[in-house]
mmCIF file of C-alpha atoms and ligand atoms in Angstrom:
data_model
loop_
_atom_site.group_PDB
_atom_site.id
_atom_site.type_symbol
_atom_site.label_atom_id
_atom_site.label_comp_id
_atom_site.label_asym_id
_atom_site.label_seq_id
_atom_site.Cartn_x
_atom_site.Cartn_y
_atom_site.Cartn_z
ATOM 1 C CA MET B 11 53.893 12.778 -93.722
ATOM 2 C CA THR B 12 51.394 11.465 -95.869
ATOM 3 C CA ALA B 13 49.839 8.149 -95.286
ATOM 4 C CA GLY B 14 51.186 5.437 -97.727
ATOM 5 C CA THR B 15 49.729 2.232 -99.045
ATOM 6 C CA SER B 16 50.633 0.167 -95.860
ATOM 7 C CA ASP B 17 49.121 2.791 -93.793
ATOM 8 C CA ILE B 18 45.944 2.694 -95.635
ATOM 9 C CA GLU B 19 45.835 -1.290 -95.511
ATOM 10 C CA LYS B 20 46.424 -1.115 -91.602
ATOM 11 C CA ALA B 21 43.825 1.555 -91.307
ATOM 12 C CA ALA B 22 41.261 -0.597 -93.032
ATOM 13 C CA GLY B 23 42.164 -3.515 -90.646
ATOM 14 C CA VAL B 24 41.566 -1.316 -87.900
ATOM 15 C CA LEU B 25 38.108 -0.574 -89.232
ATOM 16 C CA ARG B 26 37.251 -4.169 -90.042
ATOM 17 C CA ALA B 27 38.322 -5.031 -86.256
ATOM 18 C CA GLY B 28 35.875 -2.340 -85.076
ATOM 19 C CA GLY B 29 38.396 0.081 -84.234
ATOM 20 C CA LEU B 30 38.526 3.941 -84.944
ATOM 21 C CA VAL B 31 40.556 5.453 -87.668
ATOM 22 C CA ALA B 32 41.206 9.300 -87.868
ATOM 23 C CA PHE B 33 41.578 10.321 -91.669
ATOM 24 C CA PRO B 34 41.850 13.497 -93.677
ATOM 25 C CA THR B 35 39.111 14.599 -95.803
ATOM 26 C CA GLU B 36 39.167 17.858 -98.000
ATOM 27 C CA THR B 37 37.080 19.530 -95.412
ATOM 28 C CA VAL B 38 38.309 18.632 -92.053
ATOM 29 C CA TYR B 39 39.621 15.341 -90.445
ATOM 30 C CA GLY B 40 37.061 12.660 -89.591
ATOM 31 C CA LEU B 41 36.928 10.073 -86.661
ATOM 32 C CA GLY B 42 35.797 7.111 -88.539
ATOM 33 C CA ALA B 43 34.334 3.698 -87.632
ATOM 34 C CA ASN B 44 32.665 0.909 -89.693
ATOM 35 C CA ALA B 45 29.242 2.489 -90.129
ATOM 36 C CA GLU B 46 27.506 -0.956 -90.046
ATOM 37 C CA ASP B 47 29.094 -1.858 -86.676
ATOM 38 C CA SER B 48 26.912 -0.374 -83.829
ATOM 39 C CA ALA B 49 29.499 -1.044 -81.212
ATOM 40 C CA ALA B 50 32.295 0.644 -83.299
ATOM 41 C CA VAL B 51 29.883 3.701 -83.697
ATOM 42 C CA THR B 52 29.274 3.696 -80.193
ATOM 43 C CA ARG B 53 32.926 4.038 -79.292
ATOM 44 C CA VAL B 54 32.971 7.148 -81.765
ATOM 45 C CA PHE B 55 30.392 8.965 -79.649
ATOM 46 C CA ARG B 56 32.396 8.017 -76.446
ATOM 47 C CA ALA B 57 35.741 9.234 -77.905
ATOM 48 C CA LYS B 58 34.086 12.547 -79.042
ATOM 49 C CA GLY B 59 32.120 13.117 -75.584
ATOM 50 C CA ARG B 60 29.194 13.269 -78.125
ATOM 51 C CA PRO B 61 25.427 12.697 -77.021
ATOM 52 C CA PRO B 62 24.141 9.631 -78.832
ATOM 53 C CA THR B 63 21.361 11.486 -80.500
ATOM 54 C CA HIS B 64 23.720 13.568 -82.880
ATOM 55 C CA PRO B 65 23.898 11.442 -86.209
ATOM 56 C CA LEU B 66 26.995 10.805 -88.035
ATOM 57 C CA ILE B 67 27.856 11.237 -91.727
ATOM 58 C CA VAL B 68 28.357 8.012 -93.703
ATOM 59 C CA HIS B 69 31.302 8.157 -96.048
ATOM 60 C CA ILE B 70 31.162 6.213 -99.089
ATOM 61 C CA GLY B 71 33.641 5.646 -101.885
ATOM 62 C CA GLY B 72 31.601 6.922 -104.980
ATOM 63 C CA ALA B 73 28.089 8.067 -105.963
ATOM 64 C CA GLU B 74 27.480 4.703 -107.539
ATOM 65 C CA HIS B 75 27.254 3.330 -104.089
ATOM 66 C CA LEU B 76 24.609 5.661 -102.693
ATOM 67 C CA ALA B 77 21.575 3.587 -103.438
ATOM 68 C CA ASP B 78 23.220 0.806 -101.159
ATOM 69 C CA TRP B 79 22.787 3.110 -98.233
ATOM 70 C CA VAL B 80 19.443 4.827 -98.644
ATOM 71 C CA GLU B 81 15.827 3.705 -99.142
ATOM 72 C CA GLU B 82 15.596 5.541 -102.492
ATOM 73 C CA VAL B 83 17.360 8.292 -104.322
ATOM 74 C CA PRO B 84 15.150 11.006 -105.448
ATOM 75 C CA ALA B 85 16.031 12.940 -108.757
ATOM 76 C CA THR B 86 17.153 16.065 -106.924
ATOM 77 C CA ALA B 87 19.534 13.941 -104.772
ATOM 78 C CA ARG B 88 20.994 12.122 -107.939
ATOM 79 C CA LEU B 89 21.544 15.440 -109.678
ATOM 80 C CA LEU B 90 23.469 16.968 -106.500
ATOM 81 C CA ALA B 91 25.477 13.674 -106.106
ATOM 82 C CA GLU B 92 26.655 13.744 -109.851
ATOM 83 C CA HIS B 93 27.628 17.235 -109.849
ATOM 84 C CA PHE B 94 29.336 17.568 -106.576
ATOM 85 C CA TRP B 95 30.703 14.150 -105.447
ATOM 86 C CA PRO B 96 33.514 13.728 -104.672
ATOM 87 C CA GLY B 97 33.194 16.819 -102.777
ATOM 88 C CA PRO B 98 32.125 18.774 -99.571
ATOM 89 C CA LEU B 99 28.542 17.900 -100.059
ATOM 90 C CA THR B 100 26.686 15.739 -97.599
ATOM 91 C CA LEU B 101 23.053 14.483 -98.539
ATOM 92 C CA VAL B 102 20.356 13.528 -96.106
ATOM 93 C CA LEU B 103 18.244 10.810 -97.380
ATOM 94 C CA ARG B 104 15.779 8.096 -96.114
ATOM 95 C CA ARG B 105 18.017 5.364 -93.979
ATOM 96 C CA GLY B 106 18.627 2.264 -95.880
ATOM 97 C CA ARG B 107 18.213 -1.175 -93.870
ATOM 98 C CA ARG B 108 21.961 -1.583 -93.445
ATOM 99 C CA VAL B 109 22.520 1.643 -91.769
ATOM 100 C CA PRO B 110 22.060 0.982 -87.821
ATOM 101 C CA LEU B 111 20.262 3.389 -85.616
ATOM 102 C CA GLU B 112 23.159 4.162 -83.744
ATOM 103 C CA THR B 113 24.937 5.688 -86.709
ATOM 104 C CA THR B 114 21.715 7.981 -87.413
ATOM 105 C CA GLY B 115 21.269 8.937 -83.848
ATOM 106 C CA GLY B 116 17.999 7.332 -83.828
ATOM 107 C CA LEU B 117 16.776 9.026 -87.175
ATOM 108 C CA GLU B 118 14.988 7.490 -90.005
ATOM 109 C CA THR B 119 17.346 9.544 -92.244
ATOM 110 C CA VAL B 120 20.911 9.064 -92.954
ATOM 111 C CA ALA B 121 23.574 11.497 -94.017
ATOM 112 C CA VAL B 122 25.902 10.412 -96.925
ATOM 113 C CA ARG B 123 28.852 11.903 -98.687
ATOM 114 C CA VAL B 124 31.816 11.062 -100.966
ATOM 115 C CA PRO B 125 34.924 13.016 -99.598
ATOM 116 C CA ASP B 126 37.337 14.347 -102.280
ATOM 117 C CA HIS B 127 40.630 13.473 -100.750
ATOM 118 C CA PRO B 128 43.013 10.768 -102.111
ATOM 119 C CA VAL B 129 43.626 9.223 -98.633
ATOM 120 C CA ALA B 130 40.079 9.153 -97.761
ATOM 121 C CA LEU B 131 39.144 7.694 -101.055
ATOM 122 C CA ALA B 132 42.027 5.025 -100.648
ATOM 123 C CA LEU B 133 40.741 4.056 -97.276
ATOM 124 C CA LEU B 134 37.272 3.693 -98.457
ATOM 125 C CA SER B 135 38.264 1.676 -101.372
ATOM 126 C CA ALA B 136 40.472 -0.751 -99.170
ATOM 127 C CA PHE B 137 37.850 -1.072 -96.488
ATOM 128 C CA GLY B 138 35.147 -1.733 -99.029
ATOM 129 C CA GLY B 139 32.275 -0.485 -96.771
ATOM 130 C CA GLY B 140 30.865 2.749 -95.533
ATOM 131 C CA VAL B 141 32.636 4.831 -92.678
ATOM 132 C CA ALA B 142 30.722 6.699 -90.344
ATOM 133 C CA ALA B 143 32.755 9.766 -89.318
ATOM 134 C CA PRO B 144 32.074 13.013 -87.520
ATOM 135 C CA SER B 145 34.879 15.686 -87.305
ATOM 136 C CA ALA B 146 37.654 14.249 -85.318
ATOM 137 C CA ASN B 147 37.343 16.719 -82.179
ATOM 138 C CA ARG B 148 35.877 16.672 -78.702
ATOM 139 C CA PHE B 149 32.121 17.541 -78.927
ATOM 140 C CA GLY B 150 31.437 21.326 -79.166
ATOM 141 C CA SER B 151 35.210 22.238 -79.975
ATOM 142 C CA VAL B 152 37.048 23.327 -82.946
ATOM 143 C CA SER B 153 37.410 20.849 -85.834
ATOM 144 C CA PRO B 154 40.873 19.556 -86.778
ATOM 145 C CA THR B 155 42.342 20.487 -90.188
ATOM 146 C CA THR B 156 45.625 18.725 -89.539
ATOM 147 C CA ALA B 157 46.699 15.309 -88.294
ATOM 148 C CA GLN B 158 48.400 17.160 -85.433
ATOM 149 C CA HIS B 159 45.214 18.665 -84.336
ATOM 150 C CA VAL B 160 43.649 15.293 -83.933
ATOM 151 C CA ARG B 161 46.456 13.892 -81.943
ATOM 152 C CA ALA B 162 46.360 16.731 -79.737
ATOM 153 C CA GLU B 163 42.643 16.634 -79.087
ATOM 154 C CA LEU B 164 41.990 12.818 -79.222
ATOM 155 C CA GLY B 165 45.093 11.195 -78.214
ATOM 156 C CA ASP B 166 44.633 7.349 -77.233
ATOM 157 C CA ALA B 167 40.942 7.396 -77.941
ATOM 158 C CA VAL B 168 41.635 6.924 -81.627
ATOM 159 C CA ASP B 169 43.401 3.642 -82.715
ATOM 160 C CA PHE B 170 45.151 5.052 -85.670
ATOM 161 C CA VAL B 171 45.732 8.395 -87.326
ATOM 162 C CA LEU B 172 46.003 8.572 -91.174
ATOM 163 C CA ASP B 173 47.905 11.900 -92.103
ATOM 164 C CA GLY B 174 47.153 13.419 -95.278
ATOM 165 C CA GLY B 175 48.539 16.947 -94.682
ATOM 166 C CA PRO B 176 46.358 20.102 -94.044
ATOM 167 C CA CYS B 177 42.694 20.124 -95.206
ATOM 168 C CA GLU B 178 42.151 22.021 -98.441
ATOM 169 C CA VAL B 179 38.466 23.499 -97.871
ATOM 170 C CA GLY B 180 38.771 23.821 -94.055
ATOM 171 C CA VAL B 181 35.167 23.965 -93.046
ATOM 172 C CA GLU B 182 32.797 21.186 -93.011
ATOM 173 C CA SER B 183 30.570 19.766 -95.858
ATOM 174 C CA THR B 184 27.302 21.693 -96.872
ATOM 175 C CA ILE B 185 24.390 19.551 -95.553
ATOM 176 C CA VAL B 186 21.508 19.381 -97.821
ATOM 177 C CA ASP B 187 17.952 17.758 -96.861
ATOM 178 C CA ALA B 188 17.384 15.879 -100.091
ATOM 179 C CA THR B 189 14.417 13.664 -98.706
ATOM 180 C CA GLY B 190 11.656 15.540 -100.344
ATOM 181 C CA ASP B 191 11.317 17.337 -103.687
ATOM 182 C CA THR B 192 12.472 20.527 -102.561
ATOM 183 C CA ALA B 193 15.893 20.267 -101.028
ATOM 184 C CA SER B 194 17.102 22.632 -98.184
ATOM 185 C CA VAL B 195 20.376 23.396 -96.751
ATOM 186 C CA LEU B 196 20.681 22.212 -93.128
ATOM 187 C CA ARG B 197 24.158 23.398 -92.469
ATOM 188 C CA PRO B 198 26.371 25.782 -94.946
ATOM 189 C CA GLY B 199 29.761 24.552 -95.773
ATOM 190 C CA GLY B 200 32.324 23.874 -98.489
ATOM 191 C CA VAL B 201 29.815 23.777 -101.473
ATOM 192 C CA THR B 202 28.355 27.151 -101.668
ATOM 193 C CA ARG B 203 24.707 27.934 -101.836
ATOM 194 C CA GLU B 204 25.240 29.695 -105.106
ATOM 195 C CA ASP B 205 26.689 26.593 -106.875
ATOM 196 C CA LEU B 206 23.931 24.469 -105.470
ATOM 197 C CA GLU B 207 21.201 27.013 -106.779
ATOM 198 C CA ALA B 208 23.189 27.110 -110.158
ATOM 199 C CA VAL B 209 22.778 23.474 -110.602
ATOM 200 C CA LEU B 210 19.208 23.206 -109.321
ATOM 201 C CA GLY B 211 18.194 26.211 -111.195
ATOM 202 C CA ARG B 212 16.253 27.661 -108.235
ATOM 203 C CA ARG B 213 16.598 29.291 -104.910
ATOM 204 C CA LEU B 214 17.382 27.161 -101.931
ATOM 205 C CA GLU B 215 16.028 27.692 -98.303
ATOM 206 C CA VAL B 216 18.899 27.833 -95.601
ATOM 207 C CA HIS B 217 17.627 26.361 -92.266
ATOM 208 C CA SER B 218 21.153 26.565 -90.602
ATOM 209 C CA THR B 219 19.596 27.531 -86.998
ATOM 210 C CA SER B 220 17.055 24.763 -87.019
ATOM 211 C CA ARG B 221 17.886 22.510 -83.811
ATOM 212 C CA VAL B 222 15.209 19.908 -84.687
ATOM 213 C CA ARG B 223 16.745 18.883 -88.073
ATOM 214 C CA VAL B 224 20.410 18.987 -87.195
ATOM 215 C CA PRO B 225 20.752 18.545 -83.447
ATOM 216 C CA GLY B 226 24.661 18.874 -83.864
ATOM 217 C CA GLN B 227 24.105 22.631 -84.853
ATOM 218 C CA HIS B 228 23.027 23.894 -81.424
ATOM 219 C CA PRO B 229 25.129 26.828 -79.984
ATOM 220 C CA SER B 230 28.698 26.248 -78.588
ATOM 221 C CA HIS B 231 29.939 24.353 -81.538
ATOM 222 C CA TYR B 232 33.321 24.951 -83.232
ATOM 223 C CA ALA B 233 34.309 26.789 -80.208
ATOM 224 C CA PRO B 234 37.829 27.511 -78.978
ATOM 225 C CA SER B 235 38.381 27.767 -75.196
ATOM 226 C CA ALA B 236 38.775 31.564 -75.241
ATOM 227 C CA ARG B 237 35.399 33.371 -75.598
ATOM 228 C CA VAL B 238 34.684 34.647 -79.053
ATOM 229 C CA VAL B 239 32.949 38.218 -79.282
ATOM 230 C CA LEU B 240 31.535 39.361 -82.611
ATOM 231 C CA VAL B 241 31.486 42.963 -83.426
ATOM 232 C CA GLU B 242 31.123 45.016 -86.666
ATOM 233 C CA PRO B 243 34.406 45.004 -88.726
ATOM 234 C CA GLU B 244 35.190 48.923 -88.051
ATOM 235 C CA LYS B 245 34.826 48.120 -84.247
ATOM 236 C CA VAL B 246 37.155 45.174 -84.102
ATOM 237 C CA VAL B 247 40.349 47.172 -83.342
ATOM 238 C CA VAL B 248 38.787 49.524 -80.648
ATOM 239 C CA GLU B 249 37.009 46.720 -78.864
ATOM 240 C CA ALA B 250 40.084 44.558 -78.744
ATOM 241 C CA GLU B 251 42.133 47.200 -77.533
ATOM 242 C CA LEU B 252 39.531 48.152 -74.669
ATOM 243 C CA ALA B 253 39.300 44.547 -73.582
ATOM 244 C CA GLN B 254 43.134 44.223 -73.488
ATOM 245 C CA GLU B 255 43.141 47.351 -71.244
ATOM 246 C CA LEU B 256 40.602 45.838 -68.900
ATOM 247 C CA GLY B 257 43.056 43.004 -68.315
ATOM 248 C CA HIS B 258 42.094 40.371 -70.877
ATOM 249 C CA GLN B 259 44.544 38.423 -73.138
ATOM 250 C CA VAL B 260 43.022 39.457 -76.418
ATOM 251 C CA GLY B 261 43.358 37.524 -79.791
ATOM 252 C CA VAL B 262 42.133 39.532 -82.703
ATOM 253 C CA LEU B 263 40.942 38.248 -86.141
ATOM 254 C CA LEU B 264 41.724 41.356 -87.914
ATOM 255 C CA PRO B 265 39.435 41.870 -90.897
ATOM 256 C CA PRO B 266 41.401 42.327 -94.536
ATOM 257 C CA SER B 267 40.604 46.155 -94.525
ATOM 258 C CA PHE B 268 42.300 46.739 -91.319
ATOM 259 C CA ALA B 269 45.390 44.590 -92.032
ATOM 260 C CA ASP B 270 48.025 47.438 -91.610
ATOM 261 C CA ALA B 271 46.596 48.583 -88.363
ATOM 262 C CA ALA B 272 49.177 48.318 -85.190
ATOM 263 C CA VAL B 273 46.687 46.558 -82.486
ATOM 264 C CA LYS B 274 47.469 46.743 -79.013
ATOM 265 C CA ALA B 275 46.430 43.039 -78.140
ATOM 266 C CA HIS B 276 47.948 39.955 -77.130
ATOM 267 C CA ALA B 277 47.795 38.275 -80.420
ATOM 268 C CA VAL B 278 46.727 39.304 -83.947
ATOM 269 C CA VAL B 279 46.018 37.153 -86.861
ATOM 270 C CA SER B 280 45.373 38.993 -90.139
ATOM 271 C CA VAL B 281 42.249 37.364 -91.883
ATOM 272 C CA PRO B 282 43.174 36.633 -95.693
ATOM 273 C CA ASP B 283 41.082 38.460 -98.111
ATOM 274 C CA SER B 284 40.159 35.407 -100.171
ATOM 275 C CA MET B 285 37.253 33.520 -98.623
ATOM 276 C CA ALA B 286 38.837 30.219 -99.700
ATOM 277 C CA ALA B 287 42.002 31.151 -97.776
ATOM 278 C CA TYR B 288 39.877 32.292 -94.870
ATOM 279 C CA ALA B 289 37.956 28.988 -94.687
ATOM 280 C CA ARG B 290 41.042 26.982 -95.022
ATOM 281 C CA GLY B 291 42.597 28.738 -92.125
ATOM 282 C CA LEU B 292 39.839 29.539 -89.904
ATOM 283 C CA TYR B 293 39.852 26.525 -87.366
ATOM 284 C CA GLY B 294 43.780 26.937 -87.372
ATOM 285 C CA PHE B 295 43.645 30.650 -86.378
ATOM 286 C CA LEU B 296 41.147 29.799 -83.603
ATOM 287 C CA ARG B 297 43.438 27.012 -82.202
ATOM 288 C CA GLU B 298 46.480 29.301 -82.696
ATOM 289 C CA LEU B 299 44.854 32.042 -80.604
ATOM 290 C CA ASP B 300 43.937 29.515 -77.817
ATOM 291 C CA GLN B 301 47.702 28.114 -77.844
ATOM 292 C CA ARG B 302 48.882 31.750 -77.340
ATOM 293 C CA GLY B 303 47.059 31.947 -74.236
ATOM 294 C CA CYS B 304 44.200 34.346 -75.412
ATOM 295 C CA ASP B 305 41.164 34.431 -73.006
ATOM 296 C CA LEU B 306 39.078 36.340 -75.602
ATOM 297 C CA ILE B 307 39.005 36.652 -79.180
ATOM 298 C CA VAL B 308 37.612 39.445 -81.063
ATOM 299 C CA ALA B 309 36.218 38.989 -84.655
ATOM 300 C CA SER B 310 33.753 40.086 -87.273
ATOM 301 C CA LEU B 311 31.449 38.280 -89.650
ATOM 302 C CA PRO B 312 32.493 38.229 -93.311
ATOM 303 C CA VAL B 313 29.781 39.005 -96.104
ATOM 304 C CA GLU B 314 27.843 36.095 -95.977
ATOM 305 C CA GLN B 315 28.395 35.049 -99.751
ATOM 306 C CA GLY B 316 29.826 32.002 -101.091
ATOM 307 C CA LEU B 317 32.211 30.564 -98.458
ATOM 308 C CA GLY B 318 31.578 33.425 -96.254
ATOM 309 C CA LEU B 319 28.194 32.067 -95.464
ATOM 310 C CA ALA B 320 29.932 28.927 -93.977
ATOM 311 C CA ILE B 321 32.695 31.060 -92.210
ATOM 312 C CA ALA B 322 29.922 33.285 -90.627
ATOM 313 C CA ASN B 323 27.761 30.187 -89.519
ATOM 314 C CA ARG B 324 30.928 28.750 -87.862
ATOM 315 C CA LEU B 325 31.829 32.025 -86.149
ATOM 316 C CA ARG B 326 28.512 32.547 -84.825
ATOM 317 C CA ARG B 327 28.295 29.048 -83.279
ATOM 318 C CA ALA B 328 31.812 29.742 -81.804
ATOM 319 C CA ALA B 329 30.470 32.773 -80.314
ATOM 320 C CA GLY B 330 27.282 31.082 -78.834
ATOM 321 C CA PRO B 331 26.770 30.006 -75.446
ATOM 322 C CA ARG B 332 28.545 26.900 -74.017
ATOM 323 C CA PRO B 333 26.931 23.660 -73.396
ATOM 324 C CA SER B 334 25.293 23.299 -70.270
HETATM 325 O O1 TXA X 12 32.939 17.934 -93.626
HETATM 326 C C1 TXA X 12 32.146 17.028 -93.032
HETATM 327 O O2 TXA X 12 30.915 17.007 -93.005
HETATM 328 C C2 TXA X 12 33.122 16.297 -91.717
HETATM 329 C C3 TXA X 12 33.979 15.303 -92.601
HETATM 330 C C4 TXA X 12 34.619 14.528 -91.446
HETATM 331 O O3 TXA X 12 33.194 14.708 -93.580
HETATM 332 N N1 TXA X 12 32.056 15.613 -91.046
HETATM 333 C C5 TXA X 12 31.474 16.287 -89.964
HETATM 334 O O4 TXA X 12 30.580 15.587 -89.242
HETATM 335 O O5 TXA X 12 31.274 17.518 -90.095
HETATM 336 P P1 TXA X 12 29.824 16.099 -87.685
HETATM 337 O O6 TXA X 12 29.414 14.890 -87.288
HETATM 338 O O7 TXA X 12 30.935 16.984 -87.054
HETATM 339 O O8 TXA X 12 28.720 16.899 -88.426
HETATM 340 C C6 TXA X 12 27.834 16.205 -88.900
HETATM 341 C C7 TXA X 12 26.442 17.030 -88.933
HETATM 342 C C8 TXA X 12 25.988 17.146 -87.541
HETATM 343 O O9 TXA X 12 25.589 18.411 -87.438
HETATM 344 C C9 TXA X 12 24.791 16.288 -87.490
HETATM 345 O O10 TXA X 12 23.664 16.573 -86.921
HETATM 346 C C10 TXA X 12 24.372 16.104 -89.113
HETATM 347 O O11 TXA X 12 25.652 16.302 -89.684
HETATM 348 N N2 TXA X 12 23.441 15.031 -89.523
HETATM 349 C C11 TXA X 12 23.832 13.910 -89.602
HETATM 350 N N3 TXA X 12 23.008 12.910 -90.070
HETATM 351 C C12 TXA X 12 21.886 13.837 -90.008
HETATM 352 C C13 TXA X 12 20.539 13.616 -90.493
HETATM 353 N N4 TXA X 12 19.982 12.248 -90.684
HETATM 354 N N5 TXA X 12 19.585 14.349 -90.612
HETATM 355 C C14 TXA X 12 20.297 15.735 -90.293
HETATM 356 N N6 TXA X 12 21.413 16.096 -89.949
HETATM 357 C C15 TXA X 12 22.197 15.040 -89.972
HETATM 358 MG MG1 MG X 13 31.749 18.449 -86.088
#
């Protein structure tokens, strides 16, 4: 059931009272708190089990409000905001005074975006302020793309869940460091590198492995309970069957070119051919394989173009070592 007007009013009231609201965006569901309320923001970190040094994204209702949240809006940031907002793009800029350090994890920069989802925009409009929100999952695990995922994962830790149906994009926003003259990508996501480069008229650097600039990007993110093993596409079937023979409960993300193969494994998901459909389904597939009792997931990386870059980034993170 998609949230109605009374749900939006109720959710805005929860935010004003310092509570936590999970809400849909076009990328994934967010776990929101009043971005200017340090105590509420601290509750977000606690609910997620997230270290307080991992900064949150501030969601705002429109590009016209950007200047209220940052120290300055450089020309590149303005251009990108005008082109891609509302949409799956997050801009990192110098922190405005009203943003508490709790929200930015102690950084002098702040991440801001305008989500492209009617329920999120209605919530931001009813609330009137900025909503600090990470993805609404426990730290390190798979991001939620439905309200059911949020409830299953966070339960009572969230005061109110707005249901807006399944997320359209399915992977998180692209994060661009726009503090200087030369913007760079800190996390690939829903807006493709190619689309950013077309608007900027130049090549963009992708620093997606940097741990310093984006602490939330260290390995073990976006991970299901099952261990994820990445192999070449043509080895997926043979590796999966070998692991199954060795006693694993194997889940397979079967590449499109092998969609007709009969695989002797515990559970098989045929990956869609379209990158948009793959991105939309990715986190749901990982959750499904967990639910079906798989302890090992065999997958391959898509071609790293367009949305394939973000999908490959998430699969690599999911296959990385677990938090120590
Ligand atoms: O699509 C999305 O971006 C979703 C929806 C809910 O908007 N949100 C999301 O939030 O993915 P989260 O917290 O799961 O990831 C936010 C990322 C983290 O990797 C964090 O380190 C980075 O943004 N980040 C936030 N503020 C930053 C800053 N000032 N400088 C660099 N990275 C920052
Ligand atoms: Mg996240």
